[in-house]
Coordinates of C-alpha atoms and ligand atoms in Angstrom, one line a residue:
M7 CA 0.0 0.0 0.0
A8 CA 1.9 3.0 -1.3
D9 CA 1.9 6.3 0.5
W10 CA 1.3 8.4 -2.6
Y11 CA 2.1 11.7 -0.9
S12 CA 5.5 10.4 0.5
N13 CA 6.3 9.1 -3.0
F14 CA 5.4 12.4 -4.5
A15 CA 7.2 14.6 -2.0
N16 CA 10.4 12.5 -2.5
S17 CA 10.3 12.7 -6.3
G18 CA 12.3 15.4 -8.1
F19 CA 9.3 17.5 -9.0
G20 CA 7.6 16.8 -5.7
T21 CA 10.6 18.0 -3.7
T22 CA 10.6 21.3 -5.5
V23 CA 6.8 21.8 -5.1
T24 CA 6.7 20.8 -1.4
K25 CA 9.7 23.0 -0.6
Q26 CA 8.2 26.0 -2.3
L27 CA 4.8 25.6 -0.7
G28 CA 6.2 24.7 2.8
L29 CA 4.3 21.4 2.7
P30 CA 5.4 18.4 4.8
R31 CA 8.3 16.4 3.3
P32 CA 8.2 13.0 4.9
G33 CA 11.7 11.3 4.8
V34 CA 12.1 7.9 3.3
L35 CA 12.5 5.8 6.4
R36 CA 15.6 3.5 6.8
R37 CA 14.3 0.1 7.6
Y38 CA 16.2 -2.9 8.8
E39 CA 17.9 -5.1 6.2
P40 CA 19.5 -8.3 7.4
G41 CA 23.3 -8.0 7.1
G42 CA 23.1 -4.2 6.8
P43 CA 25.1 -1.8 9.1
L44 CA 23.6 -0.7 12.4
L45 CA 24.1 3.0 11.4
E46 CA 24.8 4.9 8.2
G47 CA 27.4 7.0 9.8
P48 CA 29.6 7.3 12.9
A49 CA 28.2 7.8 16.4
V50 CA 29.2 10.2 19.1
V51 CA 28.7 9.5 22.8
G52 CA 28.6 12.3 25.3
S53 CA 27.6 12.6 29.0
A54 CA 25.9 14.9 31.4
G55 CA 26.1 14.2 35.1
R56 CA 28.2 11.3 36.4
G57 CA 27.5 9.3 33.3
R58 CA 28.0 5.7 34.5
L59 CA 26.9 4.2 31.2
R60 CA 29.3 5.9 28.8
D61 CA 31.7 2.9 28.5
T62 CA 28.8 0.5 28.2
V63 CA 27.3 2.5 25.4
T64 CA 30.6 2.8 23.6
A65 CA 31.2 -0.9 23.8
V66 CA 27.6 -1.7 22.6
L67 CA 28.2 0.5 19.6
R68 CA 31.6 -1.0 18.7
D69 CA 30.4 -4.5 19.2
A70 CA 27.6 -3.8 16.7
G71 CA 30.2 -2.6 14.2
A72 CA 29.6 1.1 14.6
T73 CA 32.4 3.7 14.5
V74 CA 32.5 5.9 17.5
V75 CA 34.1 9.4 17.0
S76 CA 34.9 12.2 19.4
P77 CA 32.2 14.5 20.5
V78 CA 31.7 17.5 18.2
V79 CA 32.7 20.8 19.7
A80 CA 30.4 23.7 19.2
D81 CA 31.4 25.7 16.1
G82 CA 34.4 23.5 15.7
D83 CA 35.4 20.2 14.0
A84 CA 36.4 20.9 10.5
S85 CA 35.9 17.4 9.1
G86 CA 32.1 18.0 8.7
E87 CA 31.4 14.3 8.6
K88 CA 27.7 13.6 9.0
L89 CA 26.8 11.6 12.1
G90 CA 24.7 8.4 12.1
A91 CA 23.8 8.7 15.8
V92 CA 24.1 10.9 18.8
V93 CA 24.0 9.1 22.2
L94 CA 23.9 11.1 25.5
D95 CA 24.5 9.3 28.8
A96 CA 22.6 11.5 31.3
T97 CA 22.7 9.0 34.2
G98 CA 23.8 10.6 37.4
V99 CA 22.3 14.0 36.8
T100 CA 21.7 15.6 40.2
G101 CA 19.8 18.8 39.3
P102 CA 18.9 21.1 36.4
A103 CA 22.4 22.6 36.3
D104 CA 23.8 19.3 35.0
L105 CA 21.6 19.6 32.0
A106 CA 23.6 22.4 30.6
A107 CA 26.2 19.8 29.6
A108 CA 23.4 18.0 27.7
H109 CA 22.7 21.1 25.7
D110 CA 26.4 21.7 25.1
F111 CA 26.9 18.2 23.7
L112 CA 23.6 17.8 21.8
A113 CA 23.3 21.0 20.0
P114 CA 26.4 20.8 17.8
A115 CA 26.2 17.1 17.4
I116 CA 22.5 17.1 16.2
K117 CA 23.4 19.8 13.8
R118 CA 25.6 17.2 12.1
L119 CA 23.1 14.4 12.2
R120 CA 22.4 12.8 8.8
A121 CA 19.0 11.8 7.4
N122 CA 17.6 8.8 9.3
G123 CA 19.9 9.6 12.1
R124 CA 19.3 8.5 15.7
V125 CA 19.4 10.3 19.0
V126 CA 19.2 8.2 22.1
I127 CA 19.3 9.6 25.7
L128 CA 19.9 7.5 28.7
T129 CA 19.1 8.5 32.3
D130 CA 17.9 7.1 35.6
P131 CA 14.1 6.7 36.2
P132 CA 12.7 9.9 37.8
A133 CA 10.6 7.9 40.2
A134 CA 13.7 6.5 41.9
A135 CA 15.3 9.9 42.5
D136 CA 16.8 11.0 45.9
S137 CA 15.6 14.6 45.8
P138 CA 13.1 16.8 43.9
A139 CA 16.0 18.4 42.0
Q140 CA 17.3 15.1 40.9
A141 CA 13.8 13.9 39.9
A142 CA 13.4 17.2 38.0
A143 CA 16.6 16.7 36.1
R144 CA 15.7 13.1 35.2
Q145 CA 12.2 14.0 34.1
A146 CA 13.6 16.8 32.1
V147 CA 15.1 14.2 29.8
D148 CA 11.6 13.2 28.8
G149 CA 10.7 16.7 27.6
L150 CA 14.1 17.1 26.0
T151 CA 13.8 13.8 24.0
R152 CA 10.3 14.4 22.9
S153 CA 11.1 17.9 21.7
I154 CA 14.2 16.7 19.8
G155 CA 11.9 14.1 18.2
K156 CA 9.7 16.9 17.0
E157 CA 12.6 19.0 15.7
L158 CA 14.4 16.3 13.7
R159 CA 13.5 15.8 10.0
D160 CA 14.3 13.3 7.2
G161 CA 13.4 10.1 9.1
S162 CA 15.6 10.8 12.1
T163 CA 14.2 9.8 15.6
A164 CA 14.9 10.5 19.3
N165 CA 14.1 8.0 22.1
A166 CA 15.0 7.6 25.7
I167 CA 16.1 4.7 27.9
Y168 CA 15.6 4.9 31.7
V169 CA 18.2 2.7 33.4
P170 CA 17.9 2.1 37.2
E171 CA 21.0 1.1 39.2
G172 CA 21.4 -2.7 38.7
A173 CA 19.7 -2.8 35.3
E174 CA 22.8 -1.8 33.3
A175 CA 23.1 -5.3 31.7
G176 CA 19.9 -4.7 29.9
V177 CA 21.0 -1.6 28.0
A178 CA 22.4 -3.3 24.8
G179 CA 19.0 -4.6 23.6
P180 CA 17.0 -1.4 23.6
L181 CA 20.0 0.7 22.6
T182 CA 20.7 -1.4 19.5
F183 CA 17.0 -1.4 18.7
F184 CA 16.6 2.4 18.9
L185 CA 19.8 2.9 16.8
S186 CA 18.8 0.3 14.1
G187 CA 16.4 0.4 11.2
R188 CA 14.1 -1.9 13.2
S189 CA 12.8 1.1 15.1
A190 CA 12.1 3.2 12.0
Y191 CA 8.6 4.2 13.2
V192 CA 9.3 4.4 16.9
D193 CA 10.0 8.0 17.8
G194 CA 9.7 10.2 20.9
Q195 CA 9.4 7.1 23.2
G196 CA 10.9 6.1 26.5
V197 CA 11.6 2.6 27.8
T198 CA 12.2 1.9 31.5
L199 CA 14.5 -1.0 32.2
Q200 CA 14.4 -3.3 35.2
A201 CA 17.1 -5.6 36.6
A202 CA 17.0 -9.0 34.9
D203 CA 19.1 -11.9 33.9
V204 CA 20.1 -10.6 30.5
P205 CA 22.3 -12.7 28.1
A206 CA 25.4 -10.8 27.1
T207 CA 25.0 -11.6 23.5
Q208 CA 22.6 -13.1 20.9
D209 CA 22.8 -14.1 17.3
A210 CA 22.6 -10.7 15.6
E211 CA 21.0 -12.1 12.4
K212 CA 18.9 -14.9 13.9
P213 CA 18.1 -13.7 17.4
L214 CA 15.0 -16.0 17.6
A215 CA 16.7 -19.2 16.3
G216 CA 15.1 -22.3 17.8
K217 CA 12.2 -20.4 19.3
V218 CA 8.6 -21.4 18.9
V219 CA 6.5 -18.3 18.4
V220 CA 2.6 -18.1 18.3
V221 CA 1.1 -15.2 16.4
T222 CA -2.7 -14.8 16.6
G223 CA -4.5 -13.1 13.7
A224 CA -1.7 -14.1 11.4
A225 CA -3.7 -14.6 8.2
R226 CA -3.3 -11.0 7.1
G227 CA -2.3 -7.4 7.9
I228 CA 0.0 -6.8 10.8
G229 CA -0.2 -10.4 12.0
A230 CA 1.1 -11.8 8.7
S231 CA 4.0 -9.3 8.9
I232 CA 4.8 -10.3 12.4
A233 CA 4.9 -14.0 11.2
D234 CA 7.3 -13.0 8.4
V235 CA 9.7 -11.1 10.6
M236 CA 9.7 -13.7 13.4
A237 CA 10.5 -16.4 10.8
R238 CA 13.2 -14.2 9.2
D239 CA 14.8 -13.9 12.7
G240 CA 14.9 -17.7 13.0
A241 CA 11.7 -18.7 14.8
H242 CA 9.3 -21.5 14.0
V243 CA 5.9 -19.7 13.8
V244 CA 2.6 -21.2 14.8
A245 CA 0.2 -19.0 12.8
V246 CA -3.3 -18.8 14.4
D247 CA -6.5 -17.4 12.8
I248 CA -10.2 -18.1 12.5
P249 CA -11.3 -21.0 10.3
A250 CA -12.9 -18.6 7.8
A251 CA -9.4 -17.2 7.1
G252 CA -8.0 -20.7 6.7
D253 CA -6.7 -20.3 3.1
S254 CA -4.8 -17.1 3.7
L255 CA -3.5 -18.5 7.0
A256 CA -2.2 -21.6 5.2
A257 CA -0.5 -19.4 2.6
V258 CA 1.3 -17.4 5.4
A259 CA 2.4 -20.6 7.2
N260 CA 3.6 -22.2 4.0
R261 CA 5.5 -19.0 2.9
I262 CA 7.6 -19.0 6.1
G263 CA 7.8 -22.8 6.8
G264 CA 5.6 -22.5 9.9
T265 CA 2.4 -24.2 11.1
A266 CA -1.2 -23.1 10.6
L267 CA -3.6 -23.5 13.5
Q268 CA -7.2 -22.6 12.8
L269 CA -8.7 -21.4 16.1
D270 CA -11.2 -18.8 17.1
I271 CA -9.4 -17.3 20.1
T272 CA -12.8 -16.4 21.7
A273 CA -14.1 -20.0 21.7
A274 CA -14.5 -21.5 25.2
D275 CA -12.0 -24.3 24.5
A276 CA -9.5 -22.1 22.6
P277 CA -7.0 -21.6 25.5
Q278 CA -6.9 -25.3 26.2
R279 CA -6.7 -26.3 22.6
L280 CA -3.7 -24.0 22.1
V281 CA -2.0 -25.3 25.2
E282 CA -2.4 -28.9 24.1
H283 CA -1.2 -28.1 20.6
L284 CA 1.9 -26.4 21.9
R285 CA 2.7 -29.2 24.4
E286 CA 2.2 -32.1 22.0
R287 CA 3.8 -30.6 18.9
H288 CA 6.5 -28.4 20.3
G289 CA 7.0 -29.3 24.0
G290 CA 6.2 -25.7 25.0
V291 CA 6.3 -22.1 23.6
D292 CA 8.8 -19.3 23.8
V293 CA 6.8 -16.3 22.5
I294 CA 3.1 -15.6 22.1
V295 CA 2.0 -12.5 20.2
H296 CA -1.6 -11.5 21.0
N297 CA -2.2 -9.7 17.7
A298 CA -5.8 -10.7 16.7
G299 CA -8.1 -7.7 17.0
I300 CA -11.3 -6.3 15.7
T301 CA -13.2 -3.0 15.5
R302 CA -17.0 -2.5 15.7
D303 CA -17.2 1.3 15.7
K304 CA -20.2 3.3 16.8
L305 CA -20.8 6.2 19.1
L306 CA -21.3 4.9 22.6
V307 CA -24.9 6.1 22.6
N308 CA -25.6 4.0 19.5
M309 CA -23.6 1.0 20.4
D310 CA -25.4 -2.3 20.9
A311 CA -24.2 -4.9 23.4
A312 CA -23.0 -7.2 20.5
R313 CA -20.5 -4.6 19.3
W314 CA -19.3 -4.0 22.8
N315 CA -19.0 -7.6 23.8
S316 CA -17.4 -8.9 20.6
V317 CA -14.6 -6.3 20.7
M318 CA -13.9 -7.0 24.4
A319 CA -13.9 -10.7 23.8
V320 CA -11.3 -10.7 21.0
N321 CA -9.1 -7.8 22.0
L322 CA -8.9 -8.2 25.7
Q323 CA -10.6 -11.3 27.3
A324 CA -8.9 -13.7 24.9
Q325 CA -5.5 -12.3 25.7
L326 CA -6.2 -12.7 29.4
D327 CA -7.6 -16.2 29.1
I328 CA -4.9 -17.5 26.8
T329 CA -2.1 -16.0 28.8
Q330 CA -3.5 -17.5 32.0
A331 CA -3.9 -20.9 30.3
L332 CA -0.3 -20.8 29.2
L333 CA 0.8 -20.1 32.7
D334 CA -1.5 -22.7 34.3
G335 CA -0.6 -25.3 31.6
D336 CA 3.1 -24.8 32.4
V337 CA 4.0 -24.6 28.7
L338 CA 5.9 -21.3 28.8
N339 CA 9.6 -22.1 28.2
P340 CA 12.3 -20.4 30.3
G341 CA 12.8 -16.8 29.1
A342 CA 9.3 -16.7 27.6
R343 CA 7.9 -13.5 26.0
V344 CA 4.3 -12.4 25.8
V345 CA 3.8 -9.4 23.5
C346 CA 0.3 -7.9 23.3
V347 CA -1.0 -5.6 20.6
S348 CA -2.7 -2.5 22.0
S349 CA -3.4 0.7 20.1
Q350 CA -2.9 4.4 20.1
S351 CA -6.7 4.6 20.6
G352 CA -6.1 2.8 24.0
I353 CA -3.9 5.8 25.0
A354 CA -5.6 8.8 23.4
G355 CA -9.2 7.5 23.1
N356 CA -11.1 7.8 19.8
R357 CA -14.5 9.1 18.8
G358 CA -16.7 6.1 17.9
Q359 CA -14.3 3.6 19.5
T360 CA -15.3 3.4 23.1
N361 CA -15.3 -0.4 23.0
Y362 CA -12.1 -0.6 21.0
A363 CA -10.2 2.0 23.1
A364 CA -11.4 0.4 26.4
S365 CA -10.2 -3.0 25.2
K366 CA -6.8 -1.6 24.1
A367 CA -6.3 0.4 27.3
G368 CA -7.2 -2.7 29.2
V369 CA -4.2 -4.5 27.5
I370 CA -1.9 -1.8 28.8
G371 CA -3.2 -2.3 32.3
M372 CA -2.9 -6.1 31.9
V373 CA 0.8 -6.2 30.9
R374 CA 1.7 -3.7 33.7
A375 CA -0.1 -5.9 36.3
W376 CA 1.4 -9.2 35.1
A377 CA 5.0 -8.0 34.7
P378 CA 6.2 -8.8 38.3
A379 CA 4.9 -12.4 38.1
F380 CA 6.6 -12.8 34.7
A381 CA 9.8 -11.3 36.0
E382 CA 9.8 -13.9 38.8
R383 CA 9.9 -16.7 36.1
G384 CA 12.6 -14.9 34.1
A385 CA 10.0 -14.0 31.5
T386 CA 8.5 -10.7 30.2
I387 CA 5.1 -9.4 29.1
N388 CA 4.9 -6.1 27.1
A389 CA 2.6 -4.3 24.7
V390 CA 3.0 -2.4 21.5
A391 CA 0.6 0.4 20.7
P392 CA 0.6 1.1 16.9
G393 CA -0.5 4.5 15.7
F394 CA -1.5 5.1 12.0
I395 CA -0.4 1.9 10.2
V396 CA -1.0 1.7 6.4
T397 CA -3.1 -1.4 6.0
E398 CA -6.2 -2.5 4.1
M399 CA -8.2 -1.1 7.0
T400 CA -6.7 2.4 6.7
A401 CA -6.9 2.2 2.9
K402 CA -10.7 2.2 3.2
M403 CA -10.8 5.4 5.2
P404 CA -12.1 8.6 3.5
F405 CA -9.3 10.4 1.7
G406 CA -9.2 13.5 3.9
T407 CA -9.3 11.5 7.2
R408 CA -6.6 9.2 6.0
E409 CA -4.3 11.9 4.8
V410 CA -4.6 13.9 8.0
G411 CA -4.3 10.8 10.1
A412 CA -1.1 9.7 8.4
R413 CA 0.6 13.1 8.7
L414 CA -0.1 13.9 12.4
N415 CA 3.2 12.7 13.6
S416 CA 6.9 13.8 13.7
L417 CA 7.8 11.5 10.8
Q418 CA 4.8 13.0 8.7
Q419 CA 3.8 9.6 7.4
G420 CA 1.9 6.4 8.3
G421 CA 3.9 3.4 9.5
L422 CA 4.0 0.0 7.8
P423 CA 2.9 -3.3 9.3
V424 CA 6.6 -4.3 9.3
D425 CA 7.4 -1.5 11.7
V426 CA 5.0 -3.0 14.3
A427 CA 6.4 -6.4 13.6
E428 CA 10.0 -5.3 14.1
T429 CA 9.2 -3.8 17.5
I430 CA 7.4 -7.0 18.6
A431 CA 10.3 -9.1 17.3
W432 CA 12.7 -6.9 19.3
L433 CA 10.7 -7.4 22.5
S434 CA 10.8 -11.1 21.9
Q435 CA 14.6 -11.2 21.7
P436 CA 16.7 -12.7 24.5
T437 CA 18.5 -9.4 25.1
S438 CA 15.2 -7.6 25.7
A439 CA 14.9 -9.4 29.1
G440 CA 15.2 -6.0 31.0
V441 CA 12.0 -4.6 29.3
N442 CA 8.9 -5.8 31.1
G443 CA 5.4 -4.4 31.7
Q444 CA 6.0 -1.6 29.1
T445 CA 3.9 -0.3 26.3
V446 CA 6.0 0.8 23.4
R447 CA 4.2 3.1 20.9
V448 CA 4.9 2.5 17.2
C449 CA 3.4 5.8 16.0
G450 CA 6.1 8.0 14.6
Q451 CA 5.6 10.3 17.6
S452 CA 1.9 10.8 16.9
L453 CA 0.4 14.0 18.3
L454 CA -2.6 12.0 19.5
G455 CA -2.4 10.9 23.1
A456 CA 1.2 12.1 23.4
Ligands
NAD504 N1 -4.0 -1.2 11.3 C1 -3.8 -0.3 12.2 O1 -3.6 0.9 11.9 C2 -3.8 -0.6 13.7 C3 -3.5 0.4 14.6 C4 -3.5 0.1 16.0 C5 -3.7 -1.2 16.4 N2 -3.9 -2.2 15.5 C6 -4.1 -3.5 16.0 O2 -3.2 -4.4 15.3 C7 -3.8 -5.7 15.3 C8 -3.8 -6.2 13.9 O3 -4.5 -5.3 13.1 P1 -4.7 -5.4 11.5 O4 -4.8 -4.0 11.0 O5 -3.6 -6.2 10.9 O6 -6.1 -6.1 11.4 P2 -6.7 -7.1 10.4 O7 -8.2 -7.0 10.5 O8 -6.1 -6.9 9.0 O9 -6.2 -8.5 10.9 C9 -6.7 -9.1 12.1 C10 -6.7 -10.6 12.0 O10 -7.2 -11.1 13.3 C11 -8.0 -12.2 13.0 N3 -9.0 -12.4 14.0 C12 -10.1 -11.6 14.3 N4 -10.8 -12.2 15.3 C13 -10.2 -13.4 15.6 C14 -10.5 -14.5 16.5 N5 -11.6 -14.4 17.2 N6 -9.7 -15.5 16.5 C15 -8.6 -15.6 15.8 N7 -8.2 -14.6 14.9 C16 -9.1 -13.5 14.8 C17 -8.7 -11.8 11.7 O11 -9.2 -12.9 11.0 C18 -7.5 -11.1 10.9 O12 -6.8 -12.1 10.2 C19 -5.1 -5.6 15.9 O13 -5.1 -6.0 17.3 C20 -5.5 -4.1 15.8 O14 -6.4 -3.7 16.8 C21 -4.0 -1.9 14.1

């Protein structure tokens, strides 16, 4: 599904027209290609505050094959080489005065950021601060990151990682994700880590090798893309969808060498059937992606019980029941991952979508509540909240609504199903063990619900 405006704005003629008229010029996003470099240019690493992560960050960058160069000095540095990434270690800030160093490092460095560049800022979580001044300085990173995200152009993004003392081992996974093309449509976000048993390394090309991954709603749309990406990353995918979607489900499963399982996830016996399938065929499961979802839109005053109940059943109750059955059936393998698909509507609310938004907000509450129990088993449960994703569903929207919806974000374009899939695949990786109970928006830093 082509984004005609992006294509136009990036054509020779379109570039001239959009420049002259001051129209949005969405950049062509750099998306992950297996075997490709982490960054398209060198990275600089700077610090504000005590900066306990600087060496870790530099090592992660070098291990991933990136070149790390010296920080750019304001008005200096004659080489003029464009930067692929700017990483600021702001851990250990004690008060607002420490943030002057953040400004002094970031301003000249970001001036040299190339298209599709990356800005990542790390600090400690504000909630764990010793004093109001320290909390203020840590929280300031949130406003700083989000504003940089809004100032960047040409596909560049800015994201934050909050790292409590003891969670340092978990930095590599999220840092590499935010730097790479896997996070093309994740912008203006923050992820808070927690202490966990994180493997030091993983297979960069096949991080999910040997894993059994269930994807619900895999017959089409975002679910089919999740299945593709999981298989590309080495997983065996059990693709689940309703019997009516059996043909396209089989096509997806065949394409990726996976298994098709026809199952209405709202059926009373669905959780048990899934548990038995996983136990008998695979001896357990490593990842389940609760992607299946439906909309039945109406204003609340006009909404009948059937619309309310069906949306709740597919989007929320089935996720609860199946997750509980996997726990009770003891089929979750060590280091298991549950990734739930929420929605921007669950954060911002949406006219005509009380049922849908309630169900998707419920998913956010569910992962937050379940996270401690998952951590105890060395597992994680997280959600992703897609914003405007270009699918068959959005293609049917009226032209004006669709065009406005697609542009209301810092990247000035809709995301692709693969952007949601890459984020889910990242949360499923072994080195994402420190990310738990979080909801990661895949929305290009949408203005809605920000
Ligand atoms: N497309 C977007 O812009 C967008 C934005 C935010 C969130 N989402 C969410 O992403 C997920 C995927 O969305 P999509 O756009 O690919 O939707 P889609 O309608 O194209 O695909 C959903 C799939 O789920 C399956 N499904 C529905 N009910 C089921 C059931 N009871 N049992 C088993 N499978 C069932 C459908 O058959 C279908 O194959 C959904 O949870 C949706 O709410 C989508």
